[in-house]
PDB file of C-alpha atoms and ligand atoms in Angstrom:
ATOM      1  CA  MET A   1       0.000   0.000   0.000  1.00  0.00           C
ATOM      2  CA  LYS A   2       1.345   3.402  -0.968  1.00  0.00           C
ATOM      3  CA  THR A   3       2.453   5.797   1.767  1.00  0.00           C
ATOM      4  CA  TYR A   4       1.833   9.548   1.336  1.00  0.00           C
ATOM      5  CA  TYR A   5       3.133  12.413   3.459  1.00  0.00           C
ATOM      6  CA  ASN A   6       1.095  15.424   4.531  1.00  0.00           C
ATOM      7  CA  ASN A   7       2.395  19.006   4.777  1.00  0.00           C
ATOM      8  CA  ASN A   8       3.720  18.288   8.280  1.00  0.00           C
ATOM      9  CA  GLY A   9       5.650  15.266   7.039  1.00  0.00           C
ATOM     10  CA  ASN A  10       3.328  12.743   8.720  1.00  0.00           C
ATOM     11  CA  PRO A  11       2.766   9.502   6.757  1.00  0.00           C
ATOM     12  CA  TYR A  12      -0.687   8.241   5.815  1.00  0.00           C
ATOM     13  CA  THR A  13      -2.287   5.678   3.527  1.00  0.00           C
ATOM     14  CA  LEU A  14      -5.584   5.578   1.637  1.00  0.00           C
ATOM     15  CA  GLU A  15      -8.264   2.867   1.919  1.00  0.00           C
ATOM     16  CA  THR A  16     -11.167   2.605  -0.512  1.00  0.00           C
ATOM     17  CA  LEU A  17     -14.445   3.421   1.187  1.00  0.00           C
ATOM     18  CA  ILE A  18     -16.857   3.866  -1.763  1.00  0.00           C
ATOM     19  CA  SER A  19     -16.146   2.568  -5.255  1.00  0.00           C
ATOM     20  CA  PHE A  20     -16.619   4.543  -8.459  1.00  0.00           C
ATOM     21  CA  ASP A  21     -19.254   1.989  -9.551  1.00  0.00           C
ATOM     22  CA  ALA A  22     -21.234   2.442  -6.346  1.00  0.00           C
ATOM     23  CA  ILE A  23     -21.146   6.209  -6.879  1.00  0.00           C
ATOM     24  CA  GLN A  24     -22.484   5.741 -10.424  1.00  0.00           C
ATOM     25  CA  THR A  25     -25.403   3.662  -9.147  1.00  0.00           C
ATOM     26  CA  GLU A  26     -26.359   6.396  -6.692  1.00  0.00           C
ATOM     27  CA  SER A  27     -25.886   9.289  -9.129  1.00  0.00           C
ATOM     28  CA  ASP A  28     -28.124   7.408 -11.607  1.00  0.00           C
ATOM     29  CA  LYS A  29     -30.864   7.536  -8.956  1.00  0.00           C
ATOM     30  CA  VAL A  30     -30.301  11.240  -8.298  1.00  0.00           C
ATOM     31  CA  ALA A  31     -30.498  11.991 -12.026  1.00  0.00           C
ATOM     32  CA  ARG A  32     -33.728  10.002 -12.319  1.00  0.00           C
ATOM     33  CA  THR A  33     -35.271  11.993  -9.451  1.00  0.00           C
ATOM     34  CA  ILE A  34     -34.271  15.277 -11.107  1.00  0.00           C
ATOM     35  CA  ASN A  35     -35.528  14.190 -14.526  1.00  0.00           C
ATOM     36  CA  GLU A  36     -38.915  13.256 -13.068  1.00  0.00           C
ATOM     37  CA  LYS A  37     -39.326  16.256 -10.787  1.00  0.00           C
ATOM     38  CA  TYR A  38     -38.409  19.233 -12.989  1.00  0.00           C
ATOM     39  CA  GLU A  39     -38.960  20.564 -16.510  1.00  0.00           C
ATOM     40  CA  LYS A  40     -35.656  22.400 -16.496  1.00  0.00           C
ATOM     41  CA  ILE A  41     -33.025  23.003 -13.882  1.00  0.00           C
ATOM     42  CA  HIS A  42     -30.166  25.347 -12.905  1.00  0.00           C
ATOM     43  CA  ILE A  43     -27.401  23.501 -11.073  1.00  0.00           C
ATOM     44  CA  ILE A  44     -24.964  25.274  -8.758  1.00  0.00           C
ATOM     45  CA  GLY A  45     -21.815  23.343  -7.871  1.00  0.00           C
ATOM     46  CA  LEU A  46     -19.974  24.353  -4.711  1.00  0.00           C
ATOM     47  CA  LEU A  47     -16.279  24.382  -5.568  1.00  0.00           C
ATOM     48  CA  LYS A  48     -14.020  22.730  -5.521  1.00  0.00           C
ATOM     49  CA  GLY A  49     -15.198  19.421  -4.087  1.00  0.00           C
ATOM     50  CA  SER A  50     -18.352  18.931  -6.187  1.00  0.00           C
ATOM     51  CA  PHE A  51     -16.819  19.309  -9.650  1.00  0.00           C
ATOM     52  CA  VAL A  52     -16.350  15.598 -10.456  1.00  0.00           C
ATOM     53  CA  PHE A  53     -19.802  14.736  -9.082  1.00  0.00           C
ATOM     54  CA  MET A  54     -21.193  17.558 -11.248  1.00  0.00           C
ATOM     55  CA  THR A  55     -19.582  16.296 -14.458  1.00  0.00           C
ATOM     56  CA  ASP A  56     -20.909  12.766 -13.932  1.00  0.00           C
ATOM     57  CA  LEU A  57     -24.379  13.840 -12.832  1.00  0.00           C
ATOM     58  CA  ILE A  58     -25.134  16.335 -15.623  1.00  0.00           C
ATOM     59  CA  ARG A  59     -24.451  13.709 -18.286  1.00  0.00           C
ATOM     60  CA  LYS A  60     -27.270  11.613 -16.807  1.00  0.00           C
ATOM     61  CA  ILE A  61     -29.795  14.455 -16.800  1.00  0.00           C
ATOM     62  CA  THR A  62     -32.136  14.503 -19.769  1.00  0.00           C
ATOM     63  CA  ILE A  63     -34.108  17.720 -19.084  1.00  0.00           C
ATOM     64  CA  PRO A  64     -32.727  21.124 -20.183  1.00  0.00           C
ATOM     65  CA  LEU A  65     -30.120  22.367 -17.737  1.00  0.00           C
ATOM     66  CA  THR A  66     -27.824  25.290 -17.107  1.00  0.00           C
ATOM     67  CA  LEU A  67     -25.054  25.373 -14.537  1.00  0.00           C
ATOM     68  CA  ASP A  68     -22.900  27.673 -12.505  1.00  0.00           C
ATOM     69  CA  PHE A  69     -20.271  27.421  -9.788  1.00  0.00           C
ATOM     70  CA  MET A  70     -19.802  29.138  -6.481  1.00  0.00           C
ATOM     71  CA  ALA A  71     -16.954  28.879  -3.986  1.00  0.00           C
ATOM     72  CA  VAL A  72     -17.610  29.573  -0.334  1.00  0.00           C
ATOM     73  CA  SER A  73     -15.628  29.011   2.794  1.00  0.00           C
ATOM     74  CA  SER A  74     -17.382  28.505   6.072  1.00  0.00           C
ATOM     75  CA  TYR A  75     -15.733  29.231   9.327  1.00  0.00           C
ATOM     76  CA  GLU A  76     -16.785  29.774  12.940  1.00  0.00           C
ATOM     77  CA  GLY A  77     -16.216  33.402  13.840  1.00  0.00           C
ATOM     78  CA  THR A  78     -16.713  34.783  17.304  1.00  0.00           C
ATOM     79  CA  GLU A  79     -20.403  34.025  16.949  1.00  0.00           C
ATOM     80  CA  SER A  80     -21.545  30.440  17.226  1.00  0.00           C
ATOM     81  CA  THR A  81     -23.581  30.676  14.017  1.00  0.00           C
ATOM     82  CA  GLY A  82     -20.411  31.292  11.991  1.00  0.00           C
ATOM     83  CA  GLU A  83     -20.485  32.875   8.555  1.00  0.00           C
ATOM     84  CA  VAL A  84     -19.797  32.105   4.954  1.00  0.00           C
ATOM     85  CA  LYS A  85     -17.269  33.995   2.890  1.00  0.00           C
ATOM     86  CA  ILE A  86     -17.845  34.066  -0.878  1.00  0.00           C
ATOM     87  CA  LEU A  87     -14.597  33.199  -2.659  1.00  0.00           C
ATOM     88  CA  LYS A  88     -16.218  32.962  -6.098  1.00  0.00           C
ATOM     89  CA  GLU A  89     -19.555  34.557  -6.861  1.00  0.00           C
ATOM     90  CA  LEU A  90     -22.150  33.061  -9.228  1.00  0.00           C
ATOM     91  CA  ASN A  91     -22.033  34.281 -12.836  1.00  0.00           C
ATOM     92  CA  GLU A  92     -25.763  33.925 -13.488  1.00  0.00           C
ATOM     93  CA  PRO A  93     -28.798  35.310 -11.639  1.00  0.00           C
ATOM     94  CA  ILE A  94     -31.001  32.682  -9.960  1.00  0.00           C
ATOM     95  CA  GLY A  95     -34.253  34.623  -9.445  1.00  0.00           C
ATOM     96  CA  GLY A  96     -37.311  32.577 -10.455  1.00  0.00           C
ATOM     97  CA  LYS A  97     -35.299  29.459 -11.250  1.00  0.00           C
ATOM     98  CA  ASP A  98     -35.526  25.915  -9.882  1.00  0.00           C
ATOM     99  CA  ILE A  99     -32.022  25.397  -8.543  1.00  0.00           C
ATOM    100  CA  ILE A 100     -30.070  22.440  -7.285  1.00  0.00           C
ATOM    101  CA  ILE A 101     -27.117  23.024  -4.999  1.00  0.00           C
ATOM    102  CA  LEU A 102     -24.474  20.324  -5.375  1.00  0.00           C
ATOM    103  CA  GLU A 103     -22.230  19.763  -2.380  1.00  0.00           C
ATOM    104  CA  ASP A 104     -19.492  17.181  -1.880  1.00  0.00           C
ATOM    105  CA  ILE A 105     -19.890  16.594   1.863  1.00  0.00           C
ATOM    106  CA  VAL A 106     -22.253  17.872   4.516  1.00  0.00           C
ATOM    107  CA  ASP A 107     -20.150  17.799   7.665  1.00  0.00           C
ATOM    108  CA  THR A 108     -21.142  20.266  10.407  1.00  0.00           C
ATOM    109  CA  GLY A 109     -23.742  21.665   7.988  1.00  0.00           C
ATOM    110  CA  LEU A 110     -22.490  25.246   8.370  1.00  0.00           C
ATOM    111  CA  THR A 111     -21.554  25.706   4.698  1.00  0.00           C
ATOM    112  CA  LEU A 112     -24.961  24.491   3.639  1.00  0.00           C
ATOM    113  CA  VAL A 113     -26.990  26.553   6.106  1.00  0.00           C
ATOM    114  CA  LYS A 114     -25.186  29.742   5.202  1.00  0.00           C
ATOM    115  CA  THR A 115     -25.164  29.126   1.444  1.00  0.00           C
ATOM    116  CA  VAL A 116     -28.880  28.336   1.353  1.00  0.00           C
ATOM    117  CA  GLU A 117     -29.612  31.384   3.516  1.00  0.00           C
ATOM    118  CA  LEU A 118     -27.694  33.563   1.081  1.00  0.00           C
ATOM    119  CA  LEU A 119     -29.201  32.099  -2.093  1.00  0.00           C
ATOM    120  CA  LYS A 120     -32.750  32.376  -0.711  1.00  0.00           C
ATOM    121  CA  THR A 121     -32.325  36.166  -0.574  1.00  0.00           C
ATOM    122  CA  ARG A 122     -32.030  36.064  -4.386  1.00  0.00           C
ATOM    123  CA  SER A 123     -35.553  34.631  -4.776  1.00  0.00           C
ATOM    124  CA  PRO A 124     -35.089  31.365  -6.679  1.00  0.00           C
ATOM    125  CA  LYS A 125     -38.337  29.492  -7.439  1.00  0.00           C
ATOM    126  CA  SER A 126     -37.102  26.470  -5.474  1.00  0.00           C
ATOM    127  CA  ILE A 127     -33.927  25.009  -3.982  1.00  0.00           C
ATOM    128  CA  MET A 128     -33.024  21.322  -3.778  1.00  0.00           C
ATOM    129  CA  ILE A 129     -29.814  20.323  -2.009  1.00  0.00           C
ATOM    130  CA  VAL A 130     -27.949  17.281  -3.262  1.00  0.00           C
ATOM    131  CA  SER A 131     -24.865  16.081  -1.449  1.00  0.00           C
ATOM    132  CA  LEU A 132     -22.614  13.225  -2.458  1.00  0.00           C
ATOM    133  CA  LEU A 133     -21.687  12.408   1.142  1.00  0.00           C
ATOM    134  CA  ASP A 134     -23.260  13.028   4.516  1.00  0.00           C
ATOM    135  CA  LYS A 135     -21.506  12.814   7.891  1.00  0.00           C
ATOM    136  CA  PRO A 136     -24.507  13.062  10.229  1.00  0.00           C
ATOM    137  CA  SER A 137     -22.463  12.407  13.365  1.00  0.00           C
ATOM    138  CA  ARG A 138     -20.591  15.686  12.839  1.00  0.00           C
ATOM    139  CA  ARG A 139     -23.642  17.921  12.449  1.00  0.00           C
ATOM    140  CA  THR A 140     -23.824  21.073  14.567  1.00  0.00           C
ATOM    141  CA  GLN A 141     -26.452  22.841  12.432  1.00  0.00           C
ATOM    142  CA  ASP A 142     -30.091  21.966  12.027  1.00  0.00           C
ATOM    143  CA  SER A 143     -29.782  21.223   8.322  1.00  0.00           C
ATOM    144  CA  SER A 144     -29.365  18.377   5.918  1.00  0.00           C
ATOM    145  CA  ALA A 145     -29.360  17.715   2.193  1.00  0.00           C
ATOM    146  CA  ASP A 146     -32.645  16.799   0.503  1.00  0.00           C
ATOM    147  CA  VAL A 147     -30.732  13.988  -1.179  1.00  0.00           C
ATOM    148  CA  ALA A 148     -27.483  12.472   0.105  1.00  0.00           C
ATOM    149  CA  CYS A 149     -25.978   9.616  -1.884  1.00  0.00           C
ATOM    150  CA  PHE A 150     -23.982   8.064   0.955  1.00  0.00           C
ATOM    151  CA  GLU A 151     -23.977   8.390   4.715  1.00  0.00           C
ATOM    152  CA  ILE A 152     -20.446   7.925   6.049  1.00  0.00           C
ATOM    153  CA  PRO A 153     -18.955   7.700   9.536  1.00  0.00           C
ATOM    154  CA  ASP A 154     -16.689  10.409  10.940  1.00  0.00           C
ATOM    155  CA  GLU A 155     -13.742   9.632   8.647  1.00  0.00           C
ATOM    156  CA  PHE A 156     -11.693  12.063   6.594  1.00  0.00           C
ATOM    157  CA  VAL A 157     -12.172  11.149   2.932  1.00  0.00           C
ATOM    158  CA  VAL A 158     -10.607  12.044  -0.420  1.00  0.00           C
ATOM    159  CA  GLY A 159     -11.057  11.246  -4.094  1.00  0.00           C
ATOM    160  CA  TYR A 160     -13.785  11.788  -6.709  1.00  0.00           C
ATOM    161  CA  GLY A 161     -13.091  15.548  -6.480  1.00  0.00           C
ATOM    162  CA  ILE A 162     -12.520  15.691  -2.730  1.00  0.00           C
ATOM    163  CA  ASP A 163      -9.103  16.671  -1.352  1.00  0.00           C
ATOM    164  CA  TYR A 164      -6.753  16.455   1.576  1.00  0.00           C
ATOM    165  CA  GLU A 165      -4.385  19.445   1.472  1.00  0.00           C
ATOM    166  CA  GLN A 166      -5.475  19.907  -2.178  1.00  0.00           C
ATOM    167  CA  ARG A 167      -4.346  16.390  -3.134  1.00  0.00           C
ATOM    168  CA  HIS A 168      -6.097  13.201  -4.311  1.00  0.00           C
ATOM    169  CA  ARG A 169      -9.019  14.887  -6.135  1.00  0.00           C
ATOM    170  CA  GLU A 170      -8.223  12.756  -9.209  1.00  0.00           C
ATOM    171  CA  LEU A 171      -8.889   9.376  -7.540  1.00  0.00           C
ATOM    172  CA  LYS A 172     -11.804   7.463  -9.050  1.00  0.00           C
ATOM    173  CA  ASP A 173     -12.986   5.999  -5.752  1.00  0.00           C
ATOM    174  CA  ILE A 174     -13.684   7.726  -2.462  1.00  0.00           C
ATOM    175  CA  CYS A 175     -11.005   6.699   0.026  1.00  0.00           C
ATOM    176  CA  LYS A 176     -10.475   7.294   3.695  1.00  0.00           C
ATOM    177  CA  VAL A 177      -7.252   8.839   4.939  1.00  0.00           C
ATOM    178  CA  VAL A 178      -5.599   6.552   7.493  1.00  0.00           C
ATOM    179  CA  PHE A 179      -2.809   7.725   9.780  1.00  0.00           C
ATOM    180  CA  PRO A 180      -0.720   4.871  11.270  1.00  0.00           C
ATOM    181  CA  SER A 181      -1.713   5.757  14.853  1.00  0.00           C
ATOM    182  CA  GLN A 182      -5.341   5.065  13.873  1.00  0.00           C
ATOM    183  CA  GLY A 183      -4.352   1.454  13.180  1.00  0.00           C
TER     184      GLY A 183
HETATM  185  P1  LIG B   1     -19.320  21.877   6.797  1.00  0.00           P
HETATM  186  O1  LIG B   1     -19.535  23.346   6.598  1.00  0.00           O
HETATM  187  O2  LIG B   1     -18.734  21.587   8.157  1.00  0.00           O
HETATM  188  O3  LIG B   1     -20.537  21.045   6.545  1.00  0.00           O
HETATM  189  O4  LIG B   1     -18.155  21.471   5.843  1.00  0.00           O
HETATM  190  C1  LIG B   1     -18.358  20.998   4.576  1.00  0.00           C
HETATM  191  C2  LIG B   1     -17.081  21.121   3.807  1.00  0.00           C
HETATM  192  O5  LIG B   1     -15.954  20.668   4.575  1.00  0.00           O
HETATM  193  C3  LIG B   1     -17.113  20.200   2.615  1.00  0.00           C
HETATM  194  O6  LIG B   1     -17.692  20.838   1.504  1.00  0.00           O
HETATM  195  C4  LIG B   1     -15.649  19.890   2.410  1.00  0.00           C
HETATM  196  O7  LIG B   1     -15.061  20.891   1.625  1.00  0.00           O
HETATM  197  C5  LIG B   1     -15.062  19.921   3.788  1.00  0.00           C
HETATM  198  N1  LIG B   1     -14.947  18.561   4.338  1.00  0.00           N
HETATM  199  C6  LIG B   1     -15.673  17.998   5.322  1.00  0.00           C
HETATM  200  N2  LIG B   1     -15.306  16.720   5.541  1.00  0.00           N
HETATM  201  C7  LIG B   1     -14.322  16.459   4.655  1.00  0.00           C
HETATM  202  C8  LIG B   1     -13.548  15.264   4.348  1.00  0.00           C
HETATM  203  O8  LIG B   1     -13.705  14.182   4.939  1.00  0.00           O
HETATM  204  N3  LIG B   1     -12.637  15.386   3.338  1.00  0.00           N
HETATM  205  C9  LIG B   1     -12.444  16.554   2.652  1.00  0.00           C
HETATM  206  N4  LIG B   1     -13.146  17.668   2.896  1.00  0.00           N
HETATM  207  C10 LIG B   1     -14.083  17.622   3.886  1.00  0.00           C
END
């Protein structure tokens, strides 16, 4: 098994958690739901983690679609609610549109809560939240995706667009990061 080193020089390995094929099966189901529910759709991918999920999913959607990307960073400030900083703004207006927000992982839920709050102020017709992964045990916010493909335990994962220190986004499968002390 290959050993990698993080920015602090600590070794780690990667173990497959969810295979590419399993992801395809689930994204087929998501696409079917979207195709049945809407006449047309505007998809917003939250960068960077959702970009691979986005490219796979849109090729399974058969209704007319447009897409856009947004980059936000959530952090806890001095207030417990935290806030979201927009790193990349949307290019298109969303007023009156049925939109789908694509997220890679819902962890504490802060990114989602704040992003939805912000986008609601722009009066879309509807918002559906689709997340590839869900870590319910980590939730601090009263929020969840409308559709989550996989529920995972409290593990740090990479691959299929998701990174650790900006690495491993290119992996086909979703893998968990294992440090030797974790066994
Ligand atoms: P939240 O605001 O706590 O829900 O954080 C969600 C964001 O944290 C995700 O969009 C990811 O960018 C990042 N994140 C959470 N868990 C992981 C992980 O296991 N691997 C990589 N990034 C993660």
